[in-house]
Every structure is written in structure tokens, then in C-alpha cells.
Amino acid sequence: MPREDEILDLARKFLREEVAPRAQDMDVDREALKSALDGLCQRNLMALKRPDAFGGPNFSDAGMRHFQEEIARYSGALAFLQTQHQGVVGMIASSENKALHEEYLPHMANGKKLVGVGFSQLRRPGPPIMRAEPVKGGYVLNGLVPWVTGWSFFPEFMIGATLPDGRAVFGLVPLRTVQGVEVSAPMQLAAMSAAMTVSVTLSDYFLAEGRVALVREVGWIQNNDQINIAQQGSFAIGCAQAGLDVLLSNAQKRKLCFAQDAYDQMSSELELLKAETESARLRVSEETVDERLKLRAWQIELAMRCAHAAVASSSGAANSMSHPAQRILREALVFTVSAQTGPIMEATLRRIAKMD
Ligand SMILES: Cc1cc2nc3c(=O)[nH]c(=O)nc-3n(C[C@H](O)[C@H](O)[C@H](O)COP(=O)(O)OP(=O)(O)OC[C@H]3O[C@@H](n4cnc5c(N)ncnc54)[C@H](O)[C@@H]3O)c2cc1C
């Protein structure tokens, strides 16, 4: 089996040679995005955290972060689409449902099995908007999943639904309109519209026990979010790098010394941010929550500033739909809110308002 750095080299080559030239199309054109997703599947890059027992390559956390940063650098839409599926690989691998292991895991790296996710509703305070009632042989699901990315790419998705005792059940549901499942039209979004984000309404949908991957304790998502505060920032870091790539290219093409100076300054800041993020990852605990929230806010704010620098250095052309600077600015928007929690929102606003 190839080593982690060989796989990362393979991914980088694909991203630079085949994804970068088509990134503009991949943001808005489903077929362009589909062909890039197929490219990842053909290279067995869709299940990087899959344990060795199921075929590997069992990437380290650091390897996974590098991959996420690189992919977000070249195409936000592709980064966002593939990460939904990569997350499900881990969920199925940690399931005790052995039949699901057999059915899914061997086929998830090459995309023979592709699965989306829909569990951000578990973060919302107040009465659950997606509920699961235990019944003989499974659960009956009712309610709304407000966000599922990957309609028409992923035939099914891993839903998260709240049980009467506050725990959450995770299971596989079709991502198409069938009896008990109603999928909305794809949302008209400012960024990554090609990734086909929909909402899904379930009405007395029967989730059979055999389709259930996990049941998690009360507060699981809050706990998970707390562990992942800074980890999720890999996409914002990749997006910041994308903005800097445009800035550097403008500095060289237009022979602007001050643009080169801005690039040097912001590039050093990005390196510092990466180093601090790396070090905070080794100290994940209750005591470091504030520190990690500040880092996440910095990741988000720097992505936006680098995108803004890409726009400023591109002049009026940045406003053209075919220009990468405005796409990167819109991608920074998505990476500002994805996997957002109340405390992350607060930390982001405090940083933007220069309150810390
Ligand atoms: C383009 C796009 C695609 C997405 N695709 C997916 C996907 O495929 N799968 C998926 O699971 N998610 C997806 N998401 C969801 C994404 O992760 C959410 O944006 C994120 O979880 C924030 O939730 P929300 O936007 O619904 O905001 P909200 O529900 O408004 O919540 C934001 C945060 O604020 C907190 N909050 C809200 N109201 C209050 C209050 N009154 N008091 C205290 N705290 C409060 C919530 O707990 C939450 O943590 C997608 C989002 C976008 C923008």
C-alpha cells in the first residue's frame, strides 16, 4: 500500500493539474464538479481515514489536515463535497454494525459507495427538529434536515435524529424523494452551488435497525464540536492559501512591489497561524477551549482577508464571474459558517469587531 506522503503527492498532482484549471466551472457546473469527484474516486482518495482492517490508508490526523488544506486551496466546492463522504467513512468504521462494514467500507475509497451527511440540526438549541421514535425493528423518523450537500452525487446520506431521551441515532437514508422522504430543490447559493445542497423532510420514515450505524450519548455533537474547534479550520487555511496564490500571481504579473510586500506579510501570518493551530491540536482539553475558539476565529478572518487581498490586487477584473478572486471570497463565506456553533460565531464576531 502506498505511504501517506505518496498518497498526498498523488493528490497534489491531481489537484494542480486537473482541478485548478477547472475550479471556476466546478463552483457552478455540476458536471465539472462530478468529473473532479470521479477523479478522486479513480485515485482511491475518498476514504483516507479508513482503518487498515478495511483497506486503509488510515491517514494520520496531520495527513488528513494537509489533504483538506490542499483540496480547499484548489477548489472549495470539491473540498466541501468530498469531506461529507470522508466523514461518513469514520462513522461507519466505528459502528458495531458489521453488515454495514462489509457493505460499505471496501467500496468507499473508489466511490462505488458514496454517502452524504445531515446532522447539523443536532446543534440547534430548543426542541429537536429531527426526531426518532424507537419502534419494533428500528425507528420512525419525523422532521427536517436543513442542510445536506451532495444531492445527485450521493445516493444516500447519514442522518442524525434525536431520540426521546436526548441521545442521537445515526443511520442511512435515501437522498432522493421516496415514500416518507422529500428532498427540496437544490438551494440557490452564493458559493459552491454545484455541490447541490438540499434540505430533506422526513414523514414517518422507517429506519430499519440494519441501516443504523450508531447511537450517541446526550450532548455528543457539542462534545465533538468542542474537540474539533480548530480542526475544522483546515478548510479556511486552504482558502487563505488560495487567496494568497492569486495575490502572488498578481504581484508578479503586474510587477507590483507593494502587492509582493503584502503577500510576504500575510504569508508569514498564515505560517504562524498554521504553527499555532498545530500546537493547539496537541493540547485539546476543557482548559484550552477559549484559546482554540480564538484560533478558529483567526483562521476564518485570515481566509476572508486573504480573499480580500486577492480581490484588491485583481482590480475590476475581480468582479468578473470568471475570475478566481471572487470565487475564493465566496468560498471564504462558506468556510466562515460551516460547522459553526454559538461560541464559534461569538469568537468570530469578537475578532472581526476587534473586541479581544
Ligand atoms: C452551503 C452549506 C452546506 C451545508 N451542508 C451540510 C451538510 O451536508 N451536512 C450537514 O450536516 N450540515 C451542512 N451544513 C450545515 C452547517 O454545518 C451549518 O451551517 C452549521 O452547523 C450552522 O448551522 P446553521 O447554519 O443551521 O445555523 P443555526 O442553526 O442558526 O446555528 C448556528 C449555531 O448557533 C447556535 N445557536 C443558534 N441559535 C441560538 C440561540 N438562540 N442561542 C444559542 N445558540 C444558538 C446553534 O446551536 C449553532 O451551533 C451546510 C451549511 C452550508 C452553508
Short mmCIF file of C-alpha atoms and ligand atoms in Angstrom, two decimals:
data_model
loop_
_atom_site.label_atom_id
_atom_site.label_comp_id
_atom_site.label_asym_id
_atom_site.label_seq_id
_atom_site.Cartn_x
_atom_site.Cartn_y
_atom_site.Cartn_z
CA MET A 1 0.00 0.00 0.00
CA PRO A 2 1.42 3.46 -0.86
CA ARG A 3 2.63 5.53 2.10
CA GLU A 4 0.77 8.61 3.32
CA ASP A 5 3.18 11.09 1.71
CA GLU A 6 2.99 9.25 -1.62
CA ILE A 7 -0.79 9.48 -1.50
CA LEU A 8 -0.55 13.20 -0.66
CA ASP A 9 1.79 13.70 -3.65
CA LEU A 10 -0.68 11.89 -5.90
CA ALA A 11 -3.49 14.12 -4.59
CA ARG A 12 -1.46 17.34 -5.06
CA LYS A 13 -0.58 16.39 -8.64
CA PHE A 14 -4.23 15.75 -9.44
CA LEU A 15 -5.34 18.99 -7.74
CA ARG A 16 -2.73 21.15 -9.50
CA GLU A 17 -3.02 19.62 -12.93
CA GLU A 18 -6.69 18.74 -13.22
CA VAL A 19 -8.67 20.61 -10.57
CA ALA A 20 -7.03 24.08 -10.52
CA PRO A 21 -7.67 24.82 -14.22
CA ARG A 22 -11.39 23.99 -13.85
CA ALA A 23 -12.09 25.44 -10.39
CA GLN A 24 -14.30 28.24 -11.72
CA ASP A 25 -16.56 25.78 -13.56
CA MET A 26 -16.59 23.40 -10.61
CA ASP A 27 -18.17 26.09 -8.45
CA VAL A 28 -21.25 26.42 -10.65
CA ASP A 29 -21.36 23.47 -13.04
CA ARG A 30 -22.43 20.12 -11.59
CA GLU A 31 -20.86 18.11 -14.43
CA ALA A 32 -17.46 19.77 -13.93
CA LEU A 33 -17.62 19.04 -10.20
CA LYS A 34 -18.74 15.46 -10.87
CA SER A 35 -15.77 14.81 -13.11
CA ALA A 36 -13.41 16.09 -10.37
CA LEU A 37 -15.13 13.86 -7.80
CA ASP A 38 -14.71 10.94 -10.23
CA GLY A 39 -11.01 11.83 -10.40
CA LEU A 40 -10.70 11.48 -6.61
CA CYS A 41 -12.57 8.15 -6.78
CA GLN A 42 -10.35 6.83 -9.58
CA ARG A 43 -7.32 7.56 -7.37
CA ASN A 44 -8.87 5.86 -4.31
CA LEU A 45 -8.74 9.16 -2.41
CA MET A 46 -12.25 9.11 -0.93
CA ALA A 47 -11.70 7.11 2.28
CA LEU A 48 -8.42 8.42 3.66
CA LYS A 49 -9.24 7.68 7.31
CA ARG A 50 -10.41 4.13 6.59
CA PRO A 51 -8.76 1.72 9.07
CA ASP A 52 -6.21 -0.77 7.70
CA ALA A 53 -8.50 -3.67 8.57
CA PHE A 54 -10.89 -2.43 5.88
CA GLY A 55 -8.29 -1.49 3.26
CA GLY A 56 -6.66 1.67 4.70
CA PRO A 57 -4.90 4.01 4.10
CA ASN A 58 -5.65 5.05 7.70
CA PHE A 59 -4.30 8.60 7.37
CA SER A 60 -2.95 10.32 10.47
CA ASP A 61 -4.80 13.43 11.67
CA ALA A 62 -1.93 15.57 10.34
CA GLY A 63 -2.09 13.85 6.92
CA MET A 64 -5.82 14.40 6.75
CA ARG A 65 -5.43 18.10 7.60
CA HIS A 66 -2.82 18.54 4.88
CA PHE A 67 -5.16 16.89 2.40
CA GLN A 68 -8.09 19.12 3.45
CA GLU A 69 -5.93 22.26 3.23
CA GLU A 70 -4.63 21.32 -0.22
CA ILE A 71 -8.03 20.49 -1.65
CA ALA A 72 -9.58 23.73 -0.27
CA ARG A 73 -6.69 25.65 -1.83
CA TYR A 74 -7.66 24.48 -5.31
CA SER A 75 -11.47 24.12 -5.15
CA GLY A 76 -13.77 24.96 -2.26
CA ALA A 77 -16.66 23.09 -3.87
CA LEU A 78 -14.68 19.87 -4.26
CA ALA A 79 -13.28 20.20 -0.71
CA PHE A 80 -16.74 20.70 0.71
CA LEU A 81 -18.35 17.88 -1.29
CA GLN A 82 -15.76 15.20 -0.57
CA THR A 83 -15.50 15.96 3.15
CA GLN A 84 -19.13 14.98 3.73
CA HIS A 85 -18.39 11.47 2.46
CA GLN A 86 -14.96 11.17 4.15
CA GLY A 87 -16.64 11.89 7.50
CA VAL A 88 -19.12 9.06 7.00
CA VAL A 89 -16.25 6.60 6.45
CA GLY A 90 -15.18 7.18 10.07
CA MET A 91 -18.72 6.84 11.35
CA ILE A 92 -19.29 3.50 9.62
CA ALA A 93 -15.85 2.23 10.69
CA SER A 94 -16.68 2.98 14.34
CA SER A 95 -20.10 1.30 14.08
CA GLU A 96 -20.77 -2.06 15.65
CA ASN A 97 -22.99 -2.94 12.70
CA LYS A 98 -20.72 -5.46 10.96
CA ALA A 99 -23.06 -5.84 7.99
CA LEU A 100 -22.58 -2.12 7.23
CA HIS A 101 -18.80 -2.57 7.40
CA GLU A 102 -18.97 -5.27 4.73
CA GLU A 103 -21.47 -3.45 2.58
CA TYR A 104 -19.79 -0.03 2.61
CA LEU A 105 -16.17 0.20 3.72
CA PRO A 106 -14.49 -1.78 0.92
CA HIS A 107 -16.27 0.42 -1.65
CA MET A 108 -15.88 3.91 -0.17
CA ALA A 109 -12.37 4.83 -1.38
CA ASN A 110 -13.16 4.34 -5.05
CA GLY A 111 -16.63 5.86 -4.79
CA LYS A 112 -18.59 2.71 -5.63
CA LYS A 113 -20.43 3.70 -2.44
CA LEU A 114 -20.86 7.44 -1.85
CA VAL A 115 -22.67 8.84 1.19
CA GLY A 116 -23.53 12.39 2.35
CA VAL A 117 -24.36 13.63 5.87
CA GLY A 118 -27.13 15.59 7.53
CA PHE A 119 -26.70 16.15 11.23
CA SER A 120 -26.08 19.89 11.74
CA GLN A 121 -29.67 20.07 13.10
CA LEU A 122 -28.37 18.35 16.25
CA ARG A 123 -26.52 21.61 17.05
CA ARG A 124 -29.66 23.69 17.21
CA PRO A 125 -30.97 24.59 20.67
CA GLY A 126 -34.64 24.09 21.55
CA PRO A 127 -36.97 21.24 20.64
CA PRO A 128 -35.30 18.86 18.13
CA ILE A 129 -36.25 19.49 14.52
CA MET A 130 -35.46 15.88 13.50
CA ARG A 131 -36.83 13.25 15.87
CA ALA A 132 -36.51 9.45 16.05
CA GLU A 133 -39.06 7.27 17.86
CA PRO A 134 -37.88 3.73 18.72
CA VAL A 135 -40.27 1.07 17.35
CA LYS A 136 -40.02 -2.69 16.82
CA GLY A 137 -37.14 -3.37 14.39
CA GLY A 138 -35.91 0.24 14.14
CA TYR A 139 -37.00 3.87 14.42
CA VAL A 140 -39.63 6.14 12.94
CA LEU A 141 -38.18 9.49 11.82
CA ASN A 142 -40.03 12.78 11.54
CA GLY A 143 -38.82 16.32 10.96
CA LEU A 144 -36.42 18.42 8.91
CA VAL A 145 -32.77 18.10 7.93
CA PRO A 146 -31.98 21.71 6.93
CA TRP A 147 -28.70 21.00 5.12
CA VAL A 148 -27.49 18.02 3.06
CA THR A 149 -24.79 18.67 0.47
CA GLY A 150 -24.31 16.29 -2.46
CA TRP A 151 -27.77 15.61 -3.85
CA SER A 152 -27.39 13.73 -7.17
CA PHE A 153 -23.79 12.81 -6.23
CA PHE A 154 -24.61 10.74 -3.14
CA PRO A 155 -27.47 8.22 -3.40
CA GLU A 156 -27.93 8.29 0.38
CA PHE A 157 -26.90 10.19 3.49
CA MET A 158 -26.16 9.59 7.15
CA ILE A 159 -28.87 11.29 9.14
CA GLY A 160 -28.68 12.35 12.79
CA ALA A 161 -32.01 12.27 14.66
CA THR A 162 -32.75 12.98 18.32
CA LEU A 163 -34.26 10.20 20.46
CA PRO A 164 -36.84 10.94 23.18
CA ASP A 165 -34.12 10.59 25.87
CA GLY A 166 -31.87 13.15 24.10
CA ARG A 167 -29.40 10.66 22.55
CA ALA A 168 -28.91 10.73 18.79
CA VAL A 169 -29.32 7.89 16.30
CA PHE A 170 -27.31 7.91 13.05
CA GLY A 171 -28.45 5.86 10.07
CA LEU A 172 -28.58 5.68 6.29
CA VAL A 173 -31.48 7.29 4.45
CA PRO A 174 -32.01 7.67 0.67
CA LEU A 175 -31.07 11.11 -0.68
CA ARG A 176 -33.95 11.17 -3.15
CA THR A 177 -37.68 11.63 -2.84
CA VAL A 178 -39.25 8.28 -1.90
CA GLN A 179 -42.08 7.34 0.44
CA GLY A 180 -41.51 9.28 3.69
CA VAL A 181 -38.52 11.26 2.30
CA GLU A 182 -38.98 14.54 0.50
CA VAL A 183 -35.93 16.27 -0.94
CA SER A 184 -36.13 20.02 -1.73
CA ALA A 185 -34.91 21.57 -4.97
CA PRO A 186 -31.16 22.36 -4.84
CA MET A 187 -30.63 25.66 -2.99
CA GLN A 188 -29.62 28.77 -4.89
CA LEU A 189 -26.42 29.56 -3.01
CA ALA A 190 -23.82 32.30 -3.41
CA ALA A 191 -20.96 29.77 -3.38
CA MET A 192 -20.47 26.10 -4.29
CA SER A 193 -23.89 25.82 -5.88
CA ALA A 194 -22.63 22.90 -8.00
CA ALA A 195 -22.33 20.82 -4.80
CA MET A 196 -26.15 20.65 -4.75
CA THR A 197 -27.19 21.40 -1.18
CA VAL A 198 -30.77 20.45 -0.34
CA SER A 199 -32.99 20.16 2.70
CA VAL A 200 -34.84 16.92 3.45
CA THR A 201 -38.19 16.43 5.19
CA LEU A 202 -38.99 13.05 6.71
CA SER A 203 -42.56 11.96 7.47
CA ASP A 204 -42.97 8.68 9.36
CA TYR A 205 -39.89 7.29 7.63
CA PHE A 206 -38.98 3.83 8.94
CA LEU A 207 -35.26 3.47 9.60
CA ALA A 208 -34.64 -0.25 10.00
CA GLU A 209 -32.18 -1.36 12.70
CA GLY A 210 -29.96 -2.82 9.93
CA ARG A 211 -29.42 0.70 8.47
CA VAL A 212 -28.37 2.18 11.83
CA ALA A 213 -24.67 2.91 12.26
CA LEU A 214 -24.51 4.47 15.72
CA VAL A 215 -26.41 5.70 18.74
CA ARG A 216 -24.56 8.51 20.53
CA GLU A 217 -24.91 9.85 24.07
CA VAL A 218 -26.69 13.08 25.01
CA GLY A 219 -24.50 16.08 24.09
CA TRP A 220 -22.37 14.08 21.63
CA ILE A 221 -22.33 16.78 18.93
CA GLN A 222 -21.46 19.54 21.41
CA ASN A 223 -18.61 17.42 22.72
CA ASN A 224 -17.45 16.57 19.22
CA ASP A 225 -17.64 20.22 18.15
CA GLN A 226 -15.57 21.18 21.16
CA ILE A 227 -12.83 18.69 20.25
CA ASN A 228 -12.90 19.86 16.63
CA ILE A 229 -12.98 23.64 17.20
CA ALA A 230 -9.67 24.28 15.48
CA GLN A 231 -9.52 21.08 13.33
CA GLN A 232 -12.40 22.26 11.15
CA GLY A 233 -10.23 25.26 10.29
CA SER A 234 -8.21 23.30 7.69
CA PHE A 235 -10.62 24.49 5.00
CA ALA A 236 -10.26 28.15 5.99
CA ILE A 237 -6.46 27.72 5.98
CA GLY A 238 -6.59 26.21 2.46
CA CYS A 239 -8.89 29.03 1.37
CA ALA A 240 -6.44 31.63 2.78
CA GLN A 241 -3.68 30.00 0.73
CA ALA A 242 -5.88 30.20 -2.38
CA GLY A 243 -6.28 33.97 -1.83
CA LEU A 244 -2.51 34.33 -1.39
CA ASP A 245 -1.86 32.39 -4.61
CA VAL A 246 -3.92 34.97 -6.53
CA LEU A 247 -2.18 37.85 -4.72
CA LEU A 248 1.27 36.47 -5.59
CA SER A 249 0.37 35.89 -9.19
CA ASN A 250 -0.90 39.48 -9.47
CA ALA A 251 2.23 40.86 -7.78
CA GLN A 252 4.43 39.06 -10.32
CA LYS A 253 2.26 39.61 -13.40
CA ARG A 254 1.57 43.28 -12.68
CA LYS A 255 5.00 43.94 -11.19
CA LEU A 256 3.55 45.50 -8.02
CA CYS A 257 6.15 45.70 -5.23
CA PHE A 258 3.56 46.61 -2.62
CA ALA A 259 1.48 43.53 -3.57
CA GLN A 260 4.61 41.42 -3.09
CA ASP A 261 5.11 43.08 0.33
CA ALA A 262 1.50 42.33 1.30
CA TYR A 263 1.96 38.74 0.13
CA ASP A 264 5.13 38.31 2.21
CA GLN A 265 3.44 39.74 5.29
CA MET A 266 0.26 37.67 5.01
CA SER A 267 2.15 34.54 4.06
CA SER A 268 4.17 34.81 7.28
CA GLU A 269 0.95 35.32 9.24
CA LEU A 270 -0.52 32.18 7.65
CA GLU A 271 2.60 30.18 8.58
CA LEU A 272 2.33 31.44 12.17
CA LEU A 273 -1.35 30.56 12.29
CA LYS A 274 -0.64 27.05 10.99
CA ALA A 275 2.07 26.54 13.62
CA GLU A 276 -0.19 27.76 16.42
CA THR A 277 -3.07 25.61 15.17
CA GLU A 278 -0.77 22.58 15.09
CA SER A 279 0.42 23.20 18.62
CA ALA A 280 -3.13 23.75 19.96
CA ARG A 281 -4.18 20.43 18.47
CA LEU A 282 -1.82 18.67 20.83
CA ARG A 283 -3.50 20.36 23.81
CA VAL A 284 -7.19 19.66 23.29
CA SER A 285 -8.95 19.93 26.64
CA GLU A 286 -11.62 21.87 28.51
CA GLU A 287 -8.97 24.42 29.58
CA THR A 288 -7.93 25.28 26.01
CA VAL A 289 -11.43 25.93 24.65
CA ASP A 290 -11.04 29.72 24.64
CA GLU A 291 -7.61 29.55 23.02
CA ARG A 292 -8.94 27.20 20.32
CA LEU A 293 -12.00 29.37 19.68
CA LYS A 294 -9.67 32.33 19.13
CA LEU A 295 -7.64 30.26 16.68
CA ARG A 296 -10.76 29.26 14.75
CA ALA A 297 -11.80 32.93 14.58
CA TRP A 298 -8.31 33.82 13.31
CA GLN A 299 -8.48 31.06 10.64
CA ILE A 300 -11.86 32.37 9.46
CA GLU A 301 -10.79 36.03 9.50
CA LEU A 302 -7.49 35.38 7.72
CA ALA A 303 -9.27 33.40 4.97
CA MET A 304 -11.52 36.41 4.41
CA ARG A 305 -8.59 38.89 4.47
CA CYS A 306 -6.53 36.83 2.00
CA ALA A 307 -9.57 36.57 -0.28
CA HIS A 308 -10.00 40.33 0.04
CA ALA A 309 -6.33 40.85 -0.86
CA ALA A 310 -6.87 38.65 -3.93
CA VAL A 311 -9.79 40.90 -4.93
CA ALA A 312 -7.94 44.18 -4.29
CA SER A 313 -4.88 43.10 -6.26
CA SER A 314 -7.01 41.93 -9.20
CA SER A 315 -8.76 45.34 -9.61
CA GLY A 316 -12.04 45.48 -11.52
CA ALA A 317 -11.46 42.07 -13.12
CA ALA A 318 -12.14 40.54 -9.69
CA ASN A 319 -15.81 41.29 -10.25
CA SER A 320 -15.94 39.06 -13.33
CA MET A 321 -17.75 35.76 -12.79
CA SER A 322 -14.80 34.00 -14.42
CA HIS A 323 -12.22 35.47 -12.00
CA PRO A 324 -10.87 33.25 -9.19
CA ALA A 325 -10.68 36.14 -6.66
CA GLN A 326 -14.44 36.48 -6.29
CA ARG A 327 -14.93 32.69 -6.11
CA ILE A 328 -12.39 32.49 -3.28
CA LEU A 329 -14.17 35.34 -1.47
CA ARG A 330 -17.46 33.40 -1.72
CA GLU A 331 -15.76 30.20 -0.57
CA ALA A 332 -14.45 32.08 2.49
CA LEU A 333 -18.09 32.85 3.25
CA VAL A 334 -18.98 29.14 3.34
CA PHE A 335 -15.94 28.27 5.47
CA THR A 336 -16.99 31.04 7.89
CA VAL A 337 -20.30 29.34 8.69
CA SER A 338 -19.80 25.63 8.07
CA ALA A 339 -19.78 23.63 11.32
CA GLN A 340 -20.43 26.91 13.13
CA THR A 341 -21.51 26.77 16.76
CA GLY A 342 -22.72 29.58 19.02
CA PRO A 343 -19.27 30.04 20.65
CA ILE A 344 -17.53 29.98 17.23
CA MET A 345 -19.94 32.64 15.97
CA GLU A 346 -19.20 34.74 19.05
CA ALA A 347 -15.42 34.33 18.72
CA THR A 348 -15.61 35.23 15.02
CA LEU A 349 -17.60 38.39 15.70
CA ARG A 350 -15.32 39.42 18.57
CA ARG A 351 -12.31 39.13 16.28
CA ILE A 352 -13.97 40.99 13.41
CA ALA A 353 -15.08 43.74 15.81
CA LYS A 354 -11.55 43.80 17.31
CA MET A 355 -13.01 43.23 20.79
CA ASP A 356 -10.25 40.87 22.03
C1 LIG B 1 -23.69 25.54 1.83
C2 LIG B 1 -23.86 24.75 3.09
C3 LIG B 1 -23.91 23.37 3.03
C4 LIG B 1 -24.04 22.60 4.19
N1 LIG B 1 -24.06 21.23 4.08
C5 LIG B 1 -24.19 20.48 5.19
C6 LIG B 1 -24.22 19.04 5.11
O1 LIG B 1 -24.08 18.43 4.03
N2 LIG B 1 -24.41 18.33 6.25
C7 LIG B 1 -24.56 18.93 7.46
O2 LIG B 1 -24.73 18.23 8.46
N3 LIG B 1 -24.50 20.29 7.56
C8 LIG B 1 -24.33 21.07 6.47
N4 LIG B 1 -24.30 22.44 6.58
C9 LIG B 1 -24.60 23.00 7.89
C10 LIG B 1 -23.51 23.75 8.52
O3 LIG B 1 -22.54 22.96 9.11
C11 LIG B 1 -24.24 24.73 9.41
O4 LIG B 1 -24.11 25.95 8.74
C12 LIG B 1 -23.75 24.88 10.80
O5 LIG B 1 -23.98 23.70 11.53
C13 LIG B 1 -24.53 26.03 11.45
O6 LIG B 1 -25.91 25.75 11.49
P1 LIG B 1 -26.99 26.69 10.82
O7 LIG B 1 -26.39 27.40 9.67
O8 LIG B 1 -28.17 25.86 10.53
O9 LIG B 1 -27.22 27.83 11.90
P2 LIG B 1 -28.05 27.88 13.23
O10 LIG B 1 -28.92 26.71 13.38
O11 LIG B 1 -28.64 29.21 13.28
O12 LIG B 1 -26.95 27.75 14.37
C14 LIG B 1 -25.63 28.23 14.40
C15 LIG B 1 -25.09 27.93 15.79
O13 LIG B 1 -25.62 28.88 16.70
C16 LIG B 1 -26.26 28.22 17.76
N5 LIG B 1 -27.49 28.93 18.04
C17 LIG B 1 -28.49 29.19 17.16
N6 LIG B 1 -29.48 29.84 17.78
C18 LIG B 1 -29.09 30.00 19.08
C19 LIG B 1 -29.67 30.60 20.21
N7 LIG B 1 -30.87 31.16 20.16
N8 LIG B 1 -28.97 30.56 21.38
C20 LIG B 1 -27.77 29.98 21.45
N9 LIG B 1 -27.15 29.40 20.40
C21 LIG B 1 -27.81 29.42 19.24
C22 LIG B 1 -26.58 26.82 17.30
O14 LIG B 1 -26.55 25.92 18.38
C23 LIG B 1 -25.49 26.55 16.31
O15 LIG B 1 -24.44 25.96 16.98
C24 LIG B 1 -24.15 23.23 5.44
C25 LIG B 1 -24.10 24.64 5.50
C26 LIG B 1 -23.94 25.40 4.36
C27 LIG B 1 -23.89 26.90 4.48
#
